[in-house]
Short mmCIF file of C-alpha atoms in Angstrom, two decimals:
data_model
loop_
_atom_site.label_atom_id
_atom_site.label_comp_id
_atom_site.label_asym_id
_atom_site.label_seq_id
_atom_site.Cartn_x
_atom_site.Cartn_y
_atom_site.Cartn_z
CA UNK A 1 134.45 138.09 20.47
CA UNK A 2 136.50 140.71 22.40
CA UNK A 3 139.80 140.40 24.61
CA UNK A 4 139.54 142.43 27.72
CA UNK A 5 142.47 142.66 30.43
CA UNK A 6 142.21 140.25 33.16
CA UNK A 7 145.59 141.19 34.95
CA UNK A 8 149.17 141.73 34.33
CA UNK A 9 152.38 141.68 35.42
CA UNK A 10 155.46 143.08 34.83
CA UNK A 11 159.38 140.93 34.79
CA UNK A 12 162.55 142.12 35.46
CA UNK A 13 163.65 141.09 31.65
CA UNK A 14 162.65 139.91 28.32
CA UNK A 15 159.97 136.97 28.79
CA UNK A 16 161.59 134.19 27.19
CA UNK A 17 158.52 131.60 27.49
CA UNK A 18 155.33 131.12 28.79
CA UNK A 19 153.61 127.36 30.06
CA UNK A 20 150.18 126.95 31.62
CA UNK A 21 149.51 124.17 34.05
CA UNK A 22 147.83 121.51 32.75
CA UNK A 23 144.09 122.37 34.16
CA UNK A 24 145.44 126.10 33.75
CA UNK A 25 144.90 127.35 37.30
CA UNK A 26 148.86 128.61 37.10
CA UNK A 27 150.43 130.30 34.52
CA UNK A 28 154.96 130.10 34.38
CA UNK A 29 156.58 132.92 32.67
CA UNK A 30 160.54 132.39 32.75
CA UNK A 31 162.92 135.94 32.05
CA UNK A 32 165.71 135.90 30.13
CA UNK A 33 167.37 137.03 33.21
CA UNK A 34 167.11 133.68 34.72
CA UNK A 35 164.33 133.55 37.18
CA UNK A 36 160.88 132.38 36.87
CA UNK A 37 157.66 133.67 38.20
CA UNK A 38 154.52 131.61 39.25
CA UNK A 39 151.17 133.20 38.63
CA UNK A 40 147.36 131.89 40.05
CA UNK A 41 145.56 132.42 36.32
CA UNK A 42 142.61 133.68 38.48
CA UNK A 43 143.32 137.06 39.87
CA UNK A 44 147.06 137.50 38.82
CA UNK A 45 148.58 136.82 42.10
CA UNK A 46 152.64 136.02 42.05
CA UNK A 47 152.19 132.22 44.21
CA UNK A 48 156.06 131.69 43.81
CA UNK A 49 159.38 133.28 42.26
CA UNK A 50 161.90 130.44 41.55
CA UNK A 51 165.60 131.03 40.83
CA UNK A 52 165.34 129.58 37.57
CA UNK A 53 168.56 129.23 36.24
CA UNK A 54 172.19 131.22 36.18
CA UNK A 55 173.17 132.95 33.24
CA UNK A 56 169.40 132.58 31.81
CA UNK A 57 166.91 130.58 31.31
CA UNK A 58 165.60 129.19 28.00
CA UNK A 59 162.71 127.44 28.15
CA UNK A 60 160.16 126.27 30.81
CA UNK A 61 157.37 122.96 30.28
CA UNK A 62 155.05 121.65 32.68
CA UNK A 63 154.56 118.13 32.92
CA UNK A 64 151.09 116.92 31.56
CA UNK A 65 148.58 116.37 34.61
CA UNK A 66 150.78 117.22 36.93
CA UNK A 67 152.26 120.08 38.87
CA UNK A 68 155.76 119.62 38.27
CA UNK A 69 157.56 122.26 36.45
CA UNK A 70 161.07 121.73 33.77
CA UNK A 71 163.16 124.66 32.71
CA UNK A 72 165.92 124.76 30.48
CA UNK A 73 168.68 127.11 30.99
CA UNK A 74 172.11 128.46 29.65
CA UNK A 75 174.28 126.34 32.61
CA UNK A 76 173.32 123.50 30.59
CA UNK A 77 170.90 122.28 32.85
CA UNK A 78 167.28 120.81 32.94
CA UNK A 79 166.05 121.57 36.80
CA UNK A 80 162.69 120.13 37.90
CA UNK A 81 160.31 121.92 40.25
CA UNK A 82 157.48 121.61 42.28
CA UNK A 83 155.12 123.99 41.07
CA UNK A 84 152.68 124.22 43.87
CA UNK A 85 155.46 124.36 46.78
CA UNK A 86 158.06 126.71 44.66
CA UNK A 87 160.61 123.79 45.26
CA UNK A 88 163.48 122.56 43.54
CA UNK A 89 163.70 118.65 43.38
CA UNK A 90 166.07 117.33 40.80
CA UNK A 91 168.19 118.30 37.90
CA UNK A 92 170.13 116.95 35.06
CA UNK A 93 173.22 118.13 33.22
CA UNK A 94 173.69 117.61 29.62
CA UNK A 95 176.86 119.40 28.94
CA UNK A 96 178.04 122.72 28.29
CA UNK A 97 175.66 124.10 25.18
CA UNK A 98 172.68 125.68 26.57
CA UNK A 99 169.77 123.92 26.79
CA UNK A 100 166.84 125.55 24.57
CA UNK A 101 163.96 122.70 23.60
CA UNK A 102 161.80 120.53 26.39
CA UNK A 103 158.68 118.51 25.25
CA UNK A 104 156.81 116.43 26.82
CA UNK A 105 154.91 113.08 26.45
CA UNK A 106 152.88 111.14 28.15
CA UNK A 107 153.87 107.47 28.74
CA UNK A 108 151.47 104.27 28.57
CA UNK A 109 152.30 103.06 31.41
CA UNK A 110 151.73 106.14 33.44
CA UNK A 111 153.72 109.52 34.12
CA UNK A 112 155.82 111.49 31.75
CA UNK A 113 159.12 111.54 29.92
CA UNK A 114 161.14 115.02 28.62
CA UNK A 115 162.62 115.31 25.80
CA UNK A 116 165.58 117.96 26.00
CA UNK A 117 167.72 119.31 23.66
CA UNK A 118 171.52 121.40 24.36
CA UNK A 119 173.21 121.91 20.76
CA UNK A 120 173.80 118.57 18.98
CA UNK A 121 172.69 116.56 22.28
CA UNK A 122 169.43 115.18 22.73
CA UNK A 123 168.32 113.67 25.94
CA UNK A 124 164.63 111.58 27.18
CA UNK A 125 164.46 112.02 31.33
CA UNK A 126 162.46 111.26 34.07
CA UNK A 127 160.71 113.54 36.38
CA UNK A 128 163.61 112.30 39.20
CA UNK A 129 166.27 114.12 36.90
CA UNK A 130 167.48 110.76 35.67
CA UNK A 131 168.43 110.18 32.09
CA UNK A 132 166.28 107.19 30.67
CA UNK A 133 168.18 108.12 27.08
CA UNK A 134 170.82 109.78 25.60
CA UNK A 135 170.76 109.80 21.63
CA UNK A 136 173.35 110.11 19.06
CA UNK A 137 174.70 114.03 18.80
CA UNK A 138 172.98 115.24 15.99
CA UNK A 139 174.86 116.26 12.54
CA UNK A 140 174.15 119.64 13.56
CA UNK A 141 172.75 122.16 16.84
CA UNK A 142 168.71 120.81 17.13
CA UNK A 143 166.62 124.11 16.39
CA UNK A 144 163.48 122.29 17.31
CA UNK A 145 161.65 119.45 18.93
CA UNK A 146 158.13 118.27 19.07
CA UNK A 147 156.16 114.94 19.80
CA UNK A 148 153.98 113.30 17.49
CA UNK A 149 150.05 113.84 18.66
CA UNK A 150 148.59 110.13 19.15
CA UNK A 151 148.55 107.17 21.44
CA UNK A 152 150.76 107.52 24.28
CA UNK A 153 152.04 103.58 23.71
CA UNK A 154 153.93 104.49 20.23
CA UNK A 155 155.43 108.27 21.12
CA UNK A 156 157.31 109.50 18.17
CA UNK A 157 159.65 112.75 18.44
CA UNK A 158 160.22 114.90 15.67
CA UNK A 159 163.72 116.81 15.92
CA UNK A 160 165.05 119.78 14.03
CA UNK A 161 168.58 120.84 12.89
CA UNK A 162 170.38 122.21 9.70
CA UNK A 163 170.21 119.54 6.99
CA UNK A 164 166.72 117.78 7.97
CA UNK A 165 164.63 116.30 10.52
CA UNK A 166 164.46 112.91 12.61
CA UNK A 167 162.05 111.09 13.69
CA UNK A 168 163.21 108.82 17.11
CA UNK A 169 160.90 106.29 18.89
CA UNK A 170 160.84 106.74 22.50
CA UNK A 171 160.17 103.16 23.27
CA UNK A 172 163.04 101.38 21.62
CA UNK A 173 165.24 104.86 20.80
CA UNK A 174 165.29 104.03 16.57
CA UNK A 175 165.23 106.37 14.38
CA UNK A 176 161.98 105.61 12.26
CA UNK A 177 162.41 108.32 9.42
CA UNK A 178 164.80 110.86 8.45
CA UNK A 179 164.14 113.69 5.60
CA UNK A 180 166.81 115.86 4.37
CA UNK A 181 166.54 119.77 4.12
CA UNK A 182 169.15 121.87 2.77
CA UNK A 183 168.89 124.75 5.07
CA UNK A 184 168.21 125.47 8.50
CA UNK A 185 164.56 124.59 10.09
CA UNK A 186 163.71 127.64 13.08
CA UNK A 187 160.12 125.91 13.32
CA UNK A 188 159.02 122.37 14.08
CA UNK A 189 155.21 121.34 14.48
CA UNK A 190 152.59 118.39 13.81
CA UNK A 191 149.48 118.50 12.93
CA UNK A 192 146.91 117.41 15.65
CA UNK A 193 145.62 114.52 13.26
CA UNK A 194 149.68 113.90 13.05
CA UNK A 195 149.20 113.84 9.06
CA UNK A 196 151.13 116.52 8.38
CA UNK A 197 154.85 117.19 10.05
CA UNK A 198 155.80 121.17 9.08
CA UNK A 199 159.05 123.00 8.76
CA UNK A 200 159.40 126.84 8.90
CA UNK A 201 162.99 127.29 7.28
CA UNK A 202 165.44 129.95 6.66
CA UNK A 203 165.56 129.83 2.90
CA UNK A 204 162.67 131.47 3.70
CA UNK A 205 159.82 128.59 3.13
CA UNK A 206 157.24 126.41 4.69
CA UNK A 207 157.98 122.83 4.00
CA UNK A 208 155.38 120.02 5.08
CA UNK A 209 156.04 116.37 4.95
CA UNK A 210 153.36 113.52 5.12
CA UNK A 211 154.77 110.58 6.93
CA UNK A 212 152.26 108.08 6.86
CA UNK A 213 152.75 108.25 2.60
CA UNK A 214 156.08 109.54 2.02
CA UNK A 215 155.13 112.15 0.48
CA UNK A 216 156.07 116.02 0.64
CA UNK A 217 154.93 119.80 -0.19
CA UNK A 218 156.74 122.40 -0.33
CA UNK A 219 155.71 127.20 -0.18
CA UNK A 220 158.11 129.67 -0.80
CA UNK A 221 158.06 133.12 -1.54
CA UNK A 222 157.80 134.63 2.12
CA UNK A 223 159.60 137.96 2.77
CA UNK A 224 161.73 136.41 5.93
CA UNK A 225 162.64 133.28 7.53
CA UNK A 226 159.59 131.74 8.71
CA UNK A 227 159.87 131.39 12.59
CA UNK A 228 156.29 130.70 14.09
CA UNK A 229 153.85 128.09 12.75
CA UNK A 230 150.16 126.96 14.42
CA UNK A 231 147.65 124.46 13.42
CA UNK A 232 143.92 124.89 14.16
CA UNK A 233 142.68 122.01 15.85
CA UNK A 234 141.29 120.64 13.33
CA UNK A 235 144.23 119.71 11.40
CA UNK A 236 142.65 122.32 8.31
CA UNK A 237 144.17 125.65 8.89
CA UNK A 238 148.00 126.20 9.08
CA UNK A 239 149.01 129.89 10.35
CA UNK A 240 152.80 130.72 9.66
CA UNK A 241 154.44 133.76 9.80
CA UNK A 242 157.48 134.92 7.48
CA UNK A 243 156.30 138.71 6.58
CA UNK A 244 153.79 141.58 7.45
CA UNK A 245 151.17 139.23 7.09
CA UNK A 246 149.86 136.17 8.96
CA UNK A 247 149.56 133.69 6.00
CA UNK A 248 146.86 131.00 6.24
CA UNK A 249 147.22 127.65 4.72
CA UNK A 250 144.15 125.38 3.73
CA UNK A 251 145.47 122.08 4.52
CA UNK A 252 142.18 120.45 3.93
CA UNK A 253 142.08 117.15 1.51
CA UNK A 254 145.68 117.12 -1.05
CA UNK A 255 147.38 120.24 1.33
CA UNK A 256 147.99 123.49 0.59
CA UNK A 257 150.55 123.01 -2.18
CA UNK A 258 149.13 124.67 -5.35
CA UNK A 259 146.52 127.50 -3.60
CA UNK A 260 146.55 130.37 -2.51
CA UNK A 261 146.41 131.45 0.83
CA UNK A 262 144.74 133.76 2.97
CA UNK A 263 146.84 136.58 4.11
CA UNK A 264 145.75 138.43 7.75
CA UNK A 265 148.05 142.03 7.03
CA UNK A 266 150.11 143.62 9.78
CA UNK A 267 151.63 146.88 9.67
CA UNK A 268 155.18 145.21 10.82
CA UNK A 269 156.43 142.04 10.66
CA UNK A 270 154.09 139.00 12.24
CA UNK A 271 156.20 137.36 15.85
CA UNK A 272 153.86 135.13 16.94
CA UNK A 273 151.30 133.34 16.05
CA UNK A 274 148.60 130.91 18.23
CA UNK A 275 145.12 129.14 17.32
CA UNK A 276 143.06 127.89 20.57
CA UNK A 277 143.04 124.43 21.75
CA UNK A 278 139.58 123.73 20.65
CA UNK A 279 138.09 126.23 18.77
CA UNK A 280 138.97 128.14 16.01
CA UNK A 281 139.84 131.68 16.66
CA UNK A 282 143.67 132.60 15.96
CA UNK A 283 145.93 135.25 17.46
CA UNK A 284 148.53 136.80 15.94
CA UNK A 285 151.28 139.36 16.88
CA UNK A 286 153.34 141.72 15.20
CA UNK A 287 156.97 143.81 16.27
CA UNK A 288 154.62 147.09 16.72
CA UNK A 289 153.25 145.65 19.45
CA UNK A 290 149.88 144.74 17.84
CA UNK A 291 148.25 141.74 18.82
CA UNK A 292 144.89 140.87 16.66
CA UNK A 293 142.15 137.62 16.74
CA UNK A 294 141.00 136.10 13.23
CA UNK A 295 138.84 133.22 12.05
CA UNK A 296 140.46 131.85 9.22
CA UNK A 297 137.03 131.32 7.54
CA UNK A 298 136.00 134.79 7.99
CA UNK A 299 139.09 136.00 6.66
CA UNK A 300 138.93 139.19 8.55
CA UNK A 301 139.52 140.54 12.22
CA UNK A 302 137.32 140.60 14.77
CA UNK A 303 137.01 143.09 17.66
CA UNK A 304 139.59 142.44 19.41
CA UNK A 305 142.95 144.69 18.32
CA UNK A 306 144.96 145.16 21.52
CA UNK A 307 148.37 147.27 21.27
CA UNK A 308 151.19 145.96 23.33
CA UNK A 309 153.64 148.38 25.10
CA UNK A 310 156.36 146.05 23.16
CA UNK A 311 156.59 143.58 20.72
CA UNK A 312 155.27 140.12 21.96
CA UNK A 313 157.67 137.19 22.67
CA UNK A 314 155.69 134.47 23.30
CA UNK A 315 151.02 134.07 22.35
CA UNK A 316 149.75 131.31 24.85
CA UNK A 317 145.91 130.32 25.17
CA UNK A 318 144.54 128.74 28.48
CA UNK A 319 143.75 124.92 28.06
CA UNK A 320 140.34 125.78 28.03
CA UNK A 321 140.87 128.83 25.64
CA UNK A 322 139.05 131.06 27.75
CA UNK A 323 142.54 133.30 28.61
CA UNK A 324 145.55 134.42 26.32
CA UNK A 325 148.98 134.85 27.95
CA UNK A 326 151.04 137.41 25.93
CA UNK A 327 154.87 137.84 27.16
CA UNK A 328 156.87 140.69 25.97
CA UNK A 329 160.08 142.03 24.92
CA UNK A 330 160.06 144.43 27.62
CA UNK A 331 159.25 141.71 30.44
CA UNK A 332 155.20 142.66 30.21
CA UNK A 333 153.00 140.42 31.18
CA UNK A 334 149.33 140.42 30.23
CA UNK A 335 146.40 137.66 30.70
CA UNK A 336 143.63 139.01 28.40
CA UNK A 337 140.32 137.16 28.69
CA UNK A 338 138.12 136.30 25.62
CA UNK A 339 134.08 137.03 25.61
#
């Protein structure tokens, strides 16, 4: 396995995010700046540049089978585009705090619902702009949001802030669980097989909780604040970062609480880390600009080392893993293709 250039591009600030279209035929990369560019994933070529948002924009989501683009920015505002026409069609205001989370989920009954988060406020909406929900403020400013993998009837949102995580139903807006955490959370994610719900925290530790029993596991001893966590997608391998190296977590059977795990070294500190859709190769990224492939069995790198003219931002993978989106500090763009 190798990663060869496909094309690039190049921003007019730091890329901030990165979102492929759902059959990944477009690739979104917003700036910090504010505006965000449209790519076709097949030869590179810029399709449209939208405004984005003033100030800056945060973060950018498309909308699951669909064409229609969400971007968060720092006016406090959720805008909604149409992707394949570079048009604005709706927006929402949730206040002044910038707005720096969207997820989304697919509904049961057809389409899609947001989830958006702008300091302590936490907002479901509809593609039209319209807010179908507003939730309590949270105790503190949400750090991180993510949707429980599953049936689309019963969607479950996991939300981040100092102090612990929520879980809220989006069909009748409860609050199913809460579990307190003394310290702040910068990392939310579920495990495909939604057994495991993990925290990267600033204490610095990886903290994993099992829902469906109640139960909880807890791995310290990283040299920073752990920022970036992926799952394989078979629920087994956990990559965080927190240090020079990409640690790997066995979450098979019990969890990972108790082993040791496999460390992939750097020579500077790990930014980003990303395991393909559906198949088992991971990327990581470090702040020398380094970006490496593993397989977490192998324990060792393959040939595919690629040096960055920055540090990466922001590791993506096609929905049919076939291309890797890297975004950089220095507004780089590169698509590298996997053989």
């Amino acid at each position: 396995m190798q990663l060869t250039k496909h094309w690039a591009a190049a921003l007019d600030d730091y890329v901030i995010d990165l979102a492929w279209s759902s059959y990944g035929t477009r690739l979104a990369a917003a700036s910090a700046a504010g505006p965000v560019w449209l790519f076709a994933t097949a030869d590179g070529a810029k399709q449209h540049l939208l405004p984005g948002h003033d100030n800056g924009t945060n973060a950018i989501a498309f909308a699951p089978g669909s064409g229609a683009l969400a971007s968060g920015g720092q006016d406090g505002a959720v805008k909604f585009w149409d992707s394949v026409a570079g048009q604005h069609v709706a927006s929402a205001t949730l206040g002044l705090a910038w707005v720096e989370h969207l997820a989304w989920a697919p509904m049961a009954e057809g389409g899609s619902i947001l989830a958006a988060a702008a300091g302590r406020k936490l907002s479901l909406l509809n593609l039209d702009g319209s807010v179908r929900h507003a939730f309590k403020p949270a105790p503190k400013t949400i750090t991180a949001i993510t949707w429980r993998p599953g049936p689309t009837g019963s969607p479950l949102l996991a939300v981040a802030y100092f102090g612990g995580v929520c879980l809220w139903n989006a069909r009748d807006f409860s609050a199913a669980k809460e579990y307190a955490y003394n310290n702040g959370i910068h990392a939310l994610t579920w495990s495909p097989d939604a057994k495991w719900l993990v925290s990267g925290n600033q204490d610095p530790s990886v903290h994993l909780w099992v829902p469906a029993a109640d139960d909880e596991l807890h791995m310290s001893g990283y040299e920073s604040k752990v920022k970036h966590l992926a799952f394989d997608h078979t629920s087994r391998w956990l990559a965080t970062g927190g240090g020079r190296d990409a640690c790997i977590w066995d979450c098979a059977g019990a969890g990972p609480e108790g082993r040791e795990p496999a460390m992939f070294p750097h020579e500077a500190p790990v930014c980003a880390v990303a395991f393909q859709h559906a198949r088992g190769l991971l990327a990581t990224a470090s702040q020398d600009g380094v970006v490496m492939l593993w397989s977490p069995e192998r324990k060792a790198p393959l040939r595919a080392t690629v040096k960055m003219p920055a540090a990466a931002t922001k590791l993506l993978w096609s929905p049919d893993d076939r291309f890797l989106a890297i975004g950089s500090e220095k507004g780089a763009l590169y698509v590298l293709k996997a053989e």
